[in-house]
Coordinates of C-alpha atoms in Angstrom, one line a residue:
Chain J
X1 CA -27.2 89.1 -15.3
X2 CA -26.8 87.0 -12.1
X3 CA -24.9 84.0 -12.3
X4 CA -27.5 81.8 -10.1
X5 CA -30.6 83.0 -12.5
X6 CA -28.5 82.0 -15.7
X7 CA -28.0 79.2 -14.2
X8 CA -31.4 78.3 -13.1
X9 CA -32.9 78.9 -16.6
X10 CA -30.2 76.6 -18.2
X11 CA -31.6 74.1 -16.0
X12 CA -34.7 75.2 -17.1
X13 CA -33.7 74.8 -21.1
X14 CA -32.2 71.4 -19.5
X15 CA -35.8 70.0 -18.8
X16 CA -37.1 71.5 -22.3
X17 CA -34.5 69.1 -24.3
X18 CA -35.7 66.0 -21.5
X19 CA -39.1 66.5 -22.4
X20 CA -38.5 66.7 -26.1
X21 CA -37.1 63.3 -25.9
X22 CA -39.6 62.1 -23.8
X23 CA -42.7 63.7 -25.8
X24 CA -41.6 61.1 -29.0
X25 CA -42.9 58.2 -26.9
X26 CA -46.2 58.9 -29.0
X27 CA -46.8 60.5 -32.5
X28 CA -49.7 63.1 -30.4
X29 CA -47.1 63.9 -28.0
X30 CA -44.0 64.4 -30.0
X31 CA -45.2 67.5 -31.8
X32 CA -45.2 69.6 -28.3
X33 CA -42.0 67.7 -27.6
X34 CA -40.3 69.2 -30.4
X35 CA -41.6 72.5 -29.8
X36 CA -40.4 72.3 -25.8
X37 CA -37.1 71.3 -27.7
X38 CA -37.1 74.5 -29.6
X39 CA -37.5 76.9 -26.4
X40 CA -35.1 75.3 -24.6
X41 CA -32.7 76.2 -27.6
X42 CA -34.0 79.6 -27.6
X43 CA -33.4 80.0 -23.6
X44 CA -30.2 78.7 -23.6
X45 CA -29.0 81.3 -27.0
X46 CA -30.7 84.1 -24.7
X47 CA -29.0 83.3 -21.4
X48 CA -25.6 83.2 -23.1
X49 CA -26.0 86.3 -24.8
X50 CA -27.2 87.9 -21.6
X51 CA -24.3 86.5 -20.1
X52 CA -22.0 88.2 -22.1
X53 CA -19.8 91.3 -20.7
X54 CA -19.4 93.0 -24.2
X55 CA -21.3 91.6 -27.4
X56 CA -20.0 92.1 -30.9
X57 CA -23.9 91.3 -32.4
X58 CA -22.5 91.6 -35.8
X59 CA -20.8 88.5 -36.1
X60 CA -23.3 86.7 -34.0
X61 CA -26.2 87.8 -36.1
X62 CA -24.2 87.2 -39.5
X63 CA -24.0 83.7 -38.2
X64 CA -27.2 82.6 -37.3
X65 CA -28.9 84.6 -40.2
X66 CA -26.1 82.6 -42.6
X67 CA -26.7 79.4 -41.0
X68 CA -30.5 79.3 -40.5
X69 CA -30.8 80.6 -44.2
X70 CA -29.4 77.4 -45.3
X71 CA -30.4 74.8 -42.7
X72 CA -34.1 75.8 -42.9
X73 CA -33.7 76.0 -46.6
X74 CA -32.4 72.4 -46.8
X75 CA -34.9 71.1 -44.3
X76 CA -37.7 72.6 -46.3
X77 CA -36.4 70.4 -49.1
X78 CA -35.3 67.5 -48.1
X79 CA -36.4 64.4 -49.4
X80 CA -37.4 61.7 -46.8
X81 CA -36.0 59.0 -49.0
X82 CA -32.8 61.5 -48.2
X83 CA -33.4 61.5 -44.9
X84 CA -29.7 59.4 -43.7
X85 CA -27.6 61.4 -45.9
X86 CA -29.2 65.0 -44.0
X87 CA -28.6 63.7 -40.6
X88 CA -25.1 62.1 -41.7
X89 CA -24.2 65.7 -42.8
X90 CA -25.7 67.5 -39.5
X91 CA -23.6 65.1 -37.5
X92 CA -20.4 66.4 -39.3
X93 CA -21.6 70.1 -38.8
X94 CA -21.9 69.1 -35.1
X95 CA -18.5 67.7 -35.1
X96 CA -16.6 70.0 -36.6
X97 CA -18.3 73.2 -34.7
X98 CA -16.9 71.0 -31.6
X99 CA -13.7 71.2 -33.2
X100 CA -14.4 75.3 -33.7
X101 CA -15.3 76.0 -30.1
X102 CA -12.0 74.0 -28.8
X103 CA -10.1 76.1 -30.9
X104 CA -11.4 79.3 -29.8
X105 CA -11.1 78.5 -26.1
X106 CA -7.6 77.2 -26.5
X107 CA -6.6 80.4 -28.3
X108 CA -8.6 82.5 -26.4
X109 CA -9.3 81.5 -22.8
X110 CA -10.1 84.7 -20.9
X111 CA -13.2 84.6 -22.9
X112 CA -14.1 81.3 -21.4
X113 CA -12.9 82.0 -17.7
X114 CA -10.3 79.7 -18.6
X115 CA -7.3 81.9 -17.5
X116 CA -4.5 83.2 -20.0
X117 CA -3.3 81.5 -23.1
X118 CA -0.1 80.2 -21.8
X119 CA -1.5 79.2 -18.2
X120 CA -5.0 77.4 -18.9
X121 CA -5.4 74.2 -15.8
X122 CA -4.7 70.9 -17.1
X123 CA -7.9 69.5 -16.6
X124 CA -9.2 71.9 -18.9
X125 CA -6.8 71.6 -21.5
X126 CA -7.8 67.7 -21.3
X127 CA -11.3 68.5 -21.8
X128 CA -10.8 71.0 -24.2
X129 CA -9.1 68.2 -25.9
X130 CA -11.1 65.4 -25.5
X131 CA -14.4 67.9 -27.2
X132 CA -12.0 68.2 -30.2
X133 CA -11.0 65.0 -30.6
X134 CA -14.6 63.4 -30.8
X135 CA -15.6 66.7 -32.8
X136 CA -13.1 65.8 -35.4
X137 CA -13.9 62.0 -35.5
X138 CA -17.6 63.0 -35.9
X139 CA -16.8 65.6 -38.4
X140 CA -14.8 63.1 -40.8
X141 CA -16.5 60.1 -40.0
X142 CA -20.3 61.5 -41.0
X143 CA -18.3 62.7 -44.2
X144 CA -17.9 59.0 -45.2
X145 CA -21.0 57.5 -44.1
X146 CA -22.7 60.5 -46.2
X147 CA -20.7 59.8 -48.8
X148 CA -21.3 56.4 -48.7
X149 CA -25.0 57.0 -48.4
X150 CA -25.6 59.7 -51.4
X151 CA -23.2 56.8 -53.4
X152 CA -20.3 59.2 -54.0
X153 CA -18.3 56.6 -52.7
X154 CA -19.2 52.8 -52.9
X155 CA -20.5 51.0 -50.0
X156 CA -18.3 48.5 -50.1
X157 CA -16.2 48.2 -46.9
X158 CA -12.4 49.3 -47.7
X159 CA -10.2 47.1 -45.9
X160 CA -6.5 46.9 -45.9
X161 CA -3.8 44.9 -43.9
X162 CA -3.0 46.0 -40.4
X163 CA -6.1 48.5 -40.7
X164 CA -6.9 47.9 -36.9
X165 CA -3.6 47.8 -35.9
X166 CA -3.2 51.4 -37.2
X167 CA -6.4 52.9 -35.6
X168 CA -5.6 51.7 -32.2
X169 CA -1.8 52.9 -33.3
X170 CA -3.0 56.4 -33.9
X171 CA -5.9 56.0 -30.8
X172 CA -2.9 55.4 -28.2
X173 CA -1.2 58.5 -30.3
X174 CA -3.9 61.1 -29.5
X175 CA -3.9 60.1 -25.9
X176 CA 0.2 60.9 -25.7
X177 CA -0.4 64.1 -27.5
X178 CA -3.8 64.8 -24.7
X179 CA -0.7 64.0 -22.5
X180 CA 1.6 66.6 -23.3
X181 CA -0.9 69.5 -24.3
X182 CA -1.9 68.8 -20.6
X183 CA 1.4 69.3 -19.7
X184 CA 3.5 71.4 -22.0
X185 CA 0.0 74.0 -23.5
X186 CA 1.4 73.7 -27.2
X187 CA -0.1 74.9 -30.3
X188 CA 1.4 71.9 -31.8
X189 CA 0.1 69.4 -29.8
X190 CA -3.5 70.8 -30.1
X191 CA -3.4 70.9 -33.8
X192 CA -1.8 67.5 -34.2
X193 CA -4.9 65.9 -31.6
X194 CA -7.2 67.6 -34.1
X195 CA -5.6 66.2 -37.1
X196 CA -4.8 62.7 -36.0
X197 CA -8.4 62.7 -35.0
X198 CA -9.6 63.8 -38.4
X199 CA -7.5 60.9 -40.0
X200 CA -9.1 58.1 -37.4
X201 CA -12.9 59.3 -38.1
X202 CA -12.0 58.3 -42.1
X203 CA -10.4 55.2 -41.4
X204 CA -13.0 54.0 -38.5
X205 CA -15.6 54.4 -41.3
X206 CA -14.0 53.3 -44.3
X207 CA -14.5 49.4 -43.3
X208 CA -17.9 49.6 -42.6
X209 CA -20.1 48.4 -45.5
X210 CA -23.3 50.4 -46.6
X211 CA -25.5 47.4 -45.1
X212 CA -24.5 48.4 -41.8
X213 CA -25.1 52.0 -42.2
X214 CA -28.3 52.1 -40.0
X215 CA -25.7 51.3 -37.0
X216 CA -23.0 53.8 -38.1
X217 CA -25.2 56.6 -38.5
X218 CA -26.8 55.9 -34.8
X219 CA -23.0 55.9 -33.6
X220 CA -22.3 59.0 -35.1
X221 CA -25.3 60.5 -33.6
X222 CA -23.8 59.4 -30.3
X223 CA -20.3 60.8 -31.0
X224 CA -21.7 63.9 -31.7
X225 CA -23.7 63.8 -28.1
X226 CA -20.0 63.3 -26.3
X227 CA -18.2 65.5 -28.3
X228 CA -21.0 68.1 -26.7
X229 CA -20.0 66.8 -23.6
X230 CA -16.5 67.6 -23.9
X231 CA -17.2 71.1 -24.6
X232 CA -19.7 71.2 -21.6
X233 CA -16.5 70.2 -19.5
X234 CA -14.2 72.7 -20.6
X235 CA -16.9 75.5 -20.2
X236 CA -18.0 74.5 -17.4
X237 CA -21.7 74.5 -18.6
X238 CA -24.1 72.1 -17.2
X239 CA -26.5 72.4 -20.0
X240 CA -24.1 71.7 -22.7
X241 CA -23.5 68.4 -20.5
X242 CA -26.9 67.3 -20.0
X243 CA -27.5 67.9 -23.6
X244 CA -24.9 66.1 -25.1
X245 CA -24.9 62.9 -22.4
X246 CA -28.9 62.9 -23.6
X247 CA -27.7 62.6 -27.3
X248 CA -24.9 60.6 -26.4
X249 CA -26.8 58.3 -24.8
X250 CA -29.7 58.4 -27.5
X251 CA -27.1 57.3 -29.9
X252 CA -25.9 54.5 -28.1
X253 CA -29.4 52.7 -27.8
X254 CA -30.1 53.2 -31.3
X255 CA -26.7 51.8 -32.3
X256 CA -27.8 48.7 -30.1
X257 CA -31.0 48.7 -31.6
X258 CA -30.3 48.0 -34.5
X259 CA -27.3 45.8 -34.0
X260 CA -29.9 43.9 -32.2
X261 CA -32.3 44.1 -35.5
X262 CA -29.4 42.5 -37.3
X263 CA -27.9 40.1 -34.9
X264 CA -25.0 41.3 -35.0
X265 CA -22.5 42.7 -32.1
X266 CA -21.3 45.7 -32.0
X267 CA -17.8 44.8 -32.0
X268 CA -18.3 43.1 -35.3
X269 CA -19.8 46.1 -37.1
X270 CA -17.0 48.3 -36.0
X271 CA -14.5 46.1 -37.3
X272 CA -16.3 45.9 -40.5
X273 CA -15.9 44.2 -43.7
X274 CA -19.8 42.9 -44.0
X275 CA -21.8 43.4 -46.6
X276 CA -18.8 43.3 -49.4
X277 CA -18.2 40.6 -52.0
X278 CA -17.9 37.9 -49.3
X279 CA -21.3 36.4 -50.6
X280 CA -22.6 33.2 -48.8
X281 CA -21.9 29.9 -50.8
X282 CA -25.5 29.6 -50.9
X283 CA -25.7 32.8 -53.7
X284 CA -24.1 30.9 -56.4
X285 CA -27.2 27.5 -56.4
X286 CA -29.5 29.9 -56.6
X287 CA -30.6 29.4 -60.5
X288 CA -30.9 25.4 -60.0
X289 CA -34.4 26.0 -58.2
X290 CA -37.3 26.7 -59.3
X291 CA -39.9 29.7 -58.1
X292 CA -43.5 30.8 -59.2
X293 CA -43.4 33.9 -61.3
X294 CA -47.1 35.9 -61.2
X295 CA -47.9 38.9 -62.6
X296 CA -49.6 41.7 -61.6
X297 CA -53.1 40.7 -61.9
X298 CA -52.9 37.4 -59.8
X299 CA -51.7 39.4 -56.7
X300 CA -54.8 42.2 -57.4
X301 CA -57.5 39.4 -57.4
X302 CA -55.4 37.1 -54.5
X303 CA -55.6 40.4 -52.7
X304 CA -58.8 41.4 -53.5
X305 CA -60.3 38.2 -52.2
X306 CA -58.7 37.9 -49.3
X307 CA -59.7 39.0 -45.8
X308 CA -56.0 39.8 -44.4
X309 CA -53.2 41.6 -46.2
X310 CA -50.0 42.4 -44.3
X311 CA -47.4 44.5 -46.1
X312 CA -43.7 44.1 -45.8
X313 CA -41.8 47.4 -47.2
X314 CA -38.5 46.8 -47.6
X315 CA -35.5 48.9 -48.6
X316 CA -36.1 48.6 -52.2
X317 CA -39.5 49.9 -52.0
X318 CA -37.9 53.1 -50.4
X319 CA -35.4 53.3 -53.1
X320 CA -38.4 52.9 -55.6
X321 CA -40.2 55.6 -54.1
X322 CA -43.2 53.3 -54.2
X323 CA -45.0 54.7 -51.1
X324 CA -47.5 56.4 -52.9
X325 CA -48.4 53.8 -55.3
X326 CA -48.5 51.9 -52.7
X327 CA -50.8 53.8 -50.5
X328 CA -53.2 54.0 -53.4
X329 CA -53.3 50.0 -53.7
X330 CA -53.9 49.8 -50.0
X331 CA -56.9 52.0 -50.5
X332 CA -58.3 50.5 -53.3
X333 CA -58.1 46.8 -51.1
X334 CA -59.9 48.7 -47.9
X335 CA -62.5 49.7 -50.2
X336 CA -63.3 46.5 -50.7
X337 CA -63.3 45.1 -47.2
X338 CA -59.7 43.7 -47.1
X339 CA -58.2 44.2 -43.7
X340 CA -54.6 45.9 -44.5
X341 CA -51.4 46.3 -42.3
X342 CA -48.1 47.0 -42.4
X343 CA -45.1 44.8 -41.0
X344 CA -42.1 47.3 -40.5
X345 CA -38.6 45.2 -39.6
X346 CA -36.4 47.2 -37.0
X347 CA -33.8 48.0 -39.8
X348 CA -35.6 48.5 -42.6
X349 CA -34.6 51.6 -44.5
X350 CA -31.6 52.9 -44.0
X351 CA -31.6 54.5 -40.5
X352 CA -33.7 54.0 -37.4
X353 CA -36.9 53.9 -38.3
X354 CA -36.8 55.5 -41.7
X355 CA -39.2 52.8 -43.3
X356 CA -42.3 54.4 -40.3
X357 CA -41.0 58.3 -42.3
X358 CA -41.1 57.1 -45.7
X359 CA -45.2 55.5 -44.7
X360 CA -46.2 58.3 -43.2
X361 CA -45.6 60.6 -45.8
X362 CA -47.6 58.3 -47.7
X363 CA -50.3 59.3 -45.7
X364 CA -50.2 55.6 -44.1
X365 CA -51.8 55.9 -40.8
X366 CA -49.7 55.3 -38.0
X367 CA -51.7 52.5 -36.4
X368 CA -51.8 50.6 -39.4
X369 CA -48.3 50.2 -39.4
X370 CA -46.6 47.9 -36.6
X371 CA -43.6 46.4 -35.1
X372 CA -41.9 43.3 -36.0
X373 CA -43.2 41.9 -32.5
X374 CA -46.2 43.1 -32.7
X375 CA -47.3 41.8 -35.8
X376 CA -45.3 38.6 -36.1
X377 CA -47.7 36.2 -34.9
X378 CA -50.3 37.5 -37.2
X379 CA -48.6 36.1 -39.9
X380 CA -50.2 32.7 -39.6
X381 CA -54.2 34.1 -39.7
X382 CA -53.2 36.5 -43.0
X383 CA -54.1 35.5 -46.2
X384 CA -51.7 37.5 -48.7
X385 CA -48.1 38.6 -47.3
X386 CA -46.7 41.6 -49.6
X387 CA -43.3 41.6 -49.7
X388 CA -42.0 44.8 -51.2
X389 CA -38.3 45.4 -51.9
X390 CA -37.4 43.2 -48.7
X391 CA -35.0 40.6 -48.7
X392 CA -33.2 39.4 -45.6
X393 CA -35.3 40.4 -42.9
X394 CA -37.8 37.8 -44.2
X395 CA -35.2 35.1 -45.0
X396 CA -36.9 31.7 -43.0
X397 CA -32.9 30.2 -42.8
X398 CA -32.2 32.7 -40.0
X399 CA -34.6 30.8 -38.2
X400 CA -33.8 27.3 -39.0
X401 CA -30.5 27.2 -40.9
X402 CA -27.4 27.3 -38.4
X403 CA -24.8 27.8 -41.2
X404 CA -26.2 30.9 -42.6
X405 CA -24.4 34.0 -42.1
X406 CA -27.8 35.4 -40.6
X407 CA -28.8 32.4 -38.6
X408 CA -30.1 34.1 -35.3
X409 CA -31.5 37.8 -37.0
X410 CA -35.2 38.4 -36.1
X411 CA -36.9 38.1 -39.1
X412 CA -40.6 38.6 -39.9
X413 CA -42.6 35.0 -40.6
X414 CA -43.5 36.1 -43.7
X415 CA -43.5 32.7 -44.7
X416 CA -46.3 31.5 -42.3
X417 CA -48.9 33.4 -44.4
X418 CA -51.3 31.4 -46.9
X419 CA -50.2 33.2 -50.3
X420 CA -47.1 35.3 -50.5
X421 CA -46.3 37.4 -53.2
X422 CA -42.6 39.2 -53.4
X423 CA -42.3 42.2 -55.2
X424 CA -38.1 42.5 -56.6
X425 CA -36.6 43.3 -59.3
X426 CA -34.6 40.3 -59.6
X427 CA -33.7 37.4 -58.2
X428 CA -30.0 38.4 -56.3
X429 CA -29.6 38.0 -53.2
X430 CA -29.7 40.7 -50.4
X431 CA -26.8 42.9 -49.0
X432 CA -26.2 39.7 -46.7
X433 CA -25.1 37.5 -49.7
X434 CA -27.6 35.1 -48.8
X435 CA -30.1 32.9 -50.9
X436 CA -33.8 33.2 -49.8
X437 CA -35.4 29.9 -49.2
X438 CA -38.8 32.3 -48.9
X439 CA -38.3 32.7 -52.9
X440 CA -38.7 29.2 -54.0
X441 CA -41.8 28.2 -51.7
X442 CA -44.5 26.6 -53.5
X443 CA -46.9 29.3 -51.7
X444 CA -44.7 32.3 -53.0
X445 CA -45.2 34.2 -56.1
X446 CA -42.1 36.4 -57.4
X447 CA -43.5 39.5 -59.2
X448 CA -40.2 40.7 -61.1
X449 CA -40.3 44.1 -61.3
X450 CA -39.6 47.4 -60.0
X451 CA -41.7 48.3 -56.9
X452 CA -43.2 51.4 -57.9
X453 CA -44.1 49.9 -61.2
X454 CA -45.5 46.5 -60.0
X455 CA -47.3 48.7 -57.0
X456 CA -49.3 50.7 -60.3
X457 CA -49.9 47.7 -62.2
X458 CA -51.8 45.8 -59.1
X459 CA -53.6 49.3 -58.9
X460 CA -55.2 49.2 -62.3
X461 CA -55.6 45.7 -62.0
X462 CA -57.6 46.1 -59.0
X463 CA -59.4 49.2 -60.5
X464 CA -60.7 47.1 -63.2
Chain Y
X1 CA -3.7 120.3 28.2
X2 CA -5.0 123.3 26.4
X3 CA -8.2 123.6 24.2
X4 CA -6.1 123.8 21.1
X5 CA -4.3 120.4 22.0
X6 CA -7.8 118.7 22.5
X7 CA -8.6 119.5 19.5
X8 CA -5.8 118.7 17.0
X9 CA -5.5 115.4 19.4
X10 CA -9.0 114.8 18.6
X11 CA -8.9 115.3 15.0
X12 CA -5.7 113.2 14.8
X13 CA -8.6 109.9 16.4
X14 CA -11.4 111.4 13.6
X15 CA -8.4 110.5 11.0
X16 CA -7.9 107.1 12.5
X17 CA -11.5 106.1 12.4
X18 CA -11.6 107.4 9.0
X19 CA -8.0 105.6 8.1
X20 CA -9.9 102.5 10.2
X21 CA -13.0 102.2 8.1
X22 CA -11.7 102.3 5.0
X23 CA -9.4 99.2 5.9
X24 CA -12.5 97.8 6.9
X25 CA -14.2 98.2 3.9
X26 CA -11.5 97.1 1.7
X27 CA -11.6 93.9 3.8
X28 CA -15.1 93.9 3.4
X29 CA -14.4 94.3 -0.3
X30 CA -11.8 91.2 -0.1
X31 CA -14.3 89.3 1.6
X32 CA -17.0 89.4 -0.8
X33 CA -14.4 88.5 -3.5
X34 CA -13.9 85.7 -2.0
X35 CA -17.3 84.7 -1.2
X36 CA -17.7 85.2 -4.8
X37 CA -14.9 82.9 -6.0
X38 CA -15.6 80.5 -3.2
X39 CA -19.8 80.6 -4.6
X40 CA -17.8 79.6 -8.5
X41 CA -16.1 76.5 -7.2
X42 CA -19.1 75.6 -5.4
X43 CA -18.2 75.1 -1.6
X44 CA -14.9 73.6 -2.1
X45 CA -16.2 70.5 -4.9
X46 CA -14.4 71.0 -7.9
X47 CA -16.5 71.9 -10.6
X48 CA -15.0 68.9 -12.9
X49 CA -16.5 66.5 -10.0
X50 CA -20.0 68.7 -10.5
X51 CA -19.7 68.3 -14.3
X52 CA -19.1 64.4 -13.5
X53 CA -22.1 64.5 -11.4
X54 CA -24.4 66.2 -13.8
X55 CA -22.6 64.0 -16.4
X56 CA -23.3 60.3 -14.8
X57 CA -27.1 61.7 -13.9
X58 CA -27.7 62.9 -17.5
X59 CA -26.7 59.7 -18.6
X60 CA -29.0 57.9 -16.5
X61 CA -32.2 60.3 -17.3
X62 CA -31.1 59.6 -21.3
X63 CA -31.0 56.0 -21.0
X64 CA -34.2 56.3 -19.4
X65 CA -36.3 58.1 -21.5
X66 CA -34.9 56.9 -24.9
X67 CA -35.7 53.4 -24.1
X68 CA -39.4 54.5 -23.6
X69 CA -39.3 56.2 -27.2
X70 CA -41.3 54.4 -29.5
X71 CA -39.2 52.7 -32.6
X72 CA -42.1 54.3 -35.1
X73 CA -40.1 57.8 -34.0
X74 CA -36.3 56.5 -34.3
X75 CA -35.9 58.7 -37.3
X76 CA -37.4 62.1 -36.0
X77 CA -35.5 61.0 -32.6
X78 CA -32.1 61.6 -34.4
X79 CA -33.0 64.1 -35.9
X80 CA -34.2 65.9 -32.9
X81 CA -31.0 64.9 -30.9
X82 CA -28.8 66.1 -33.9
X83 CA -30.7 69.9 -33.3
X84 CA -29.9 69.3 -29.5
X85 CA -26.1 68.7 -29.8
X86 CA -26.0 71.8 -31.4
X87 CA -26.4 73.7 -27.8
X88 CA -22.9 73.7 -28.3
X89 CA -23.8 76.6 -30.0
X90 CA -23.2 78.6 -26.7
X91 CA -19.6 77.9 -26.8
X92 CA -19.7 79.7 -30.3
X93 CA -21.0 82.8 -29.3
X94 CA -18.8 83.4 -26.3
X95 CA -16.1 83.4 -28.6
X96 CA -17.6 84.9 -31.5
X97 CA -19.1 88.0 -29.1
X98 CA -16.0 88.2 -27.3
X99 CA -15.0 91.1 -29.4
X100 CA -12.0 93.2 -27.9
X101 CA -12.7 91.8 -24.4
X102 CA -11.0 88.7 -25.3
X103 CA -7.8 90.9 -25.2
X104 CA -4.1 90.1 -26.2
X105 CA -3.2 87.5 -29.3
X106 CA -5.8 85.4 -30.4
X107 CA -8.7 87.2 -30.1
X108 CA -8.9 87.8 -33.8
X109 CA -9.0 84.1 -34.4
X110 CA -10.8 82.4 -32.0
X111 CA -13.5 85.6 -33.2
X112 CA -13.7 83.4 -36.5
X113 CA -13.8 79.9 -34.7
X114 CA -16.7 81.2 -32.5
X115 CA -18.3 82.9 -35.6
X116 CA -17.9 79.7 -38.1
X117 CA -19.1 77.5 -35.3
X118 CA -22.1 79.7 -34.8
X119 CA -23.1 79.4 -38.3
X120 CA -22.4 75.3 -38.5
X121 CA -24.4 75.1 -35.0
X122 CA -27.5 77.1 -36.5
X123 CA -27.7 74.9 -39.5
X124 CA -28.1 72.5 -37.5
X125 CA -30.4 74.1 -34.9
X126 CA -33.0 75.1 -38.0
X127 CA -32.1 72.6 -40.2
X128 CA -32.9 69.6 -37.2
X129 CA -35.8 71.7 -35.5
X130 CA -37.6 72.2 -39.0
X131 CA -36.7 68.5 -40.3
X132 CA -38.2 67.1 -37.3
X133 CA -41.6 69.2 -37.2
X134 CA -42.0 68.2 -41.3
X135 CA -41.7 64.5 -39.5
X136 CA -43.8 64.6 -37.1
X137 CA -46.5 66.6 -39.2
X138 CA -46.9 63.4 -41.2
X139 CA -48.2 61.1 -38.3
X140 CA -51.5 60.8 -38.3
X141 CA -53.8 58.5 -37.1
X142 CA -56.5 56.8 -38.7
X143 CA -59.7 58.3 -39.8
X144 CA -62.6 57.0 -38.5

């Protein structure tokens, strides 16, 4: 195939990818966008195969068949609550693939038109090692993130002295190795870069606490894009550069949005240590304050007689798999003429937008689900605010108490509703280790139970 | 000058002409080759600079497109970008498909690397797009 024609078709594939992201500006256009993404990918693969001089189809077919079957099976089976782990695992695969491609280009540069072994251009070597290094960091970093999300390892930050200096040292070592590789084209240097980057990936993620996982996943999403970019530069392939840049900037924006939602700076997330045993002093005093405890019947009665109910689902709600019970409850309330809305905080759930997917899975229409900025003023007119498994994102001290560790974090103004119900397993503090004054308000009632169980009990009480 | 000598001279000239035309032909070939090489480096700009141009523009496009994504769809955004970044499969295909064309030394090793890259990227491509489609299919409007 003609080189120019191929380049134009690659451009077409790039446009498909851009439109796939563009489609996500609205649920109605998103499905078409996703199909365009698939088309773009098909074009990219077809053009690449058509451009190869002699193709060994056996290996390629085997790879696509094995990979495709595994990928399809996983994607069809995965529970939506396990989505963050899945995405982390997928990121690690992109990272590892980048390492493999860089290794292939290093050992067989002729196939990529980069010269013969021993005579690869210095620029290509640098690009190659950047792709391999970012890929390796993405790979091990994502594996750690996966392990933390899957609870294979503790979500607590792992911190040891001189940690950040060690990371910095390894970073500098990587740069020196890249310089060595580009001057001497040494195989030792190449594999040393990969090895150091693999270690760096682990070290970067272990000090970050489980609570900051939404940021970590977004960050690794971004890294996987930059790795693809690095490979794109190596292969002088514009499609790879465009796709990598799109993914890289997307992940970076999501990281920013998540940091904003937690009022944390990106640097402090990276440095880690948040969400561990460093509980605030306020947590200890919890036992002395009094709170009202209620039962399912109280909540059912209040909500049935309300005009407007706003439901605030949090991470505990997702863990308890309470989506369907909640949806049933909302249906009963709507049948009684109650207006039901859902309020979603930007960091609800464990990855960006996770809560929206969980609600959508339970058949909650997306036009009943509102972002914080859209709905926050409506709490003042709500008769009932029902908080399910959310804690820190409703903590009024983020607005008022300057000494609170979460001061300044944007919160849902749940306390302004006429009556509050909080469904929670215990009175323990949230991940930030901060006591929540909301629980002790006079117009709040605690429903201490598992979220799913409580929702089902409320449904029963409503049915009566 | 005898006719015999004349013919000889003419033959000699003809042979010269053939040689010349062959030389010209070679020259033309060389010129085509040079032009092709010139086209590869797109008229003097190095591929690295072209790459950086594309990269910077793509980052800007990405920035503006992603800010318009509704927060409700941030999870599908993540899974679809995951699938898109697997376009790295292109690099794996080249290595896995190179076969004997790669020639000396590392061909066998790089083929294995390519195969593994194709396999991993395929998991991502299929997994990423399908799980995105599954998610997006759940987002429904209120029934009126």
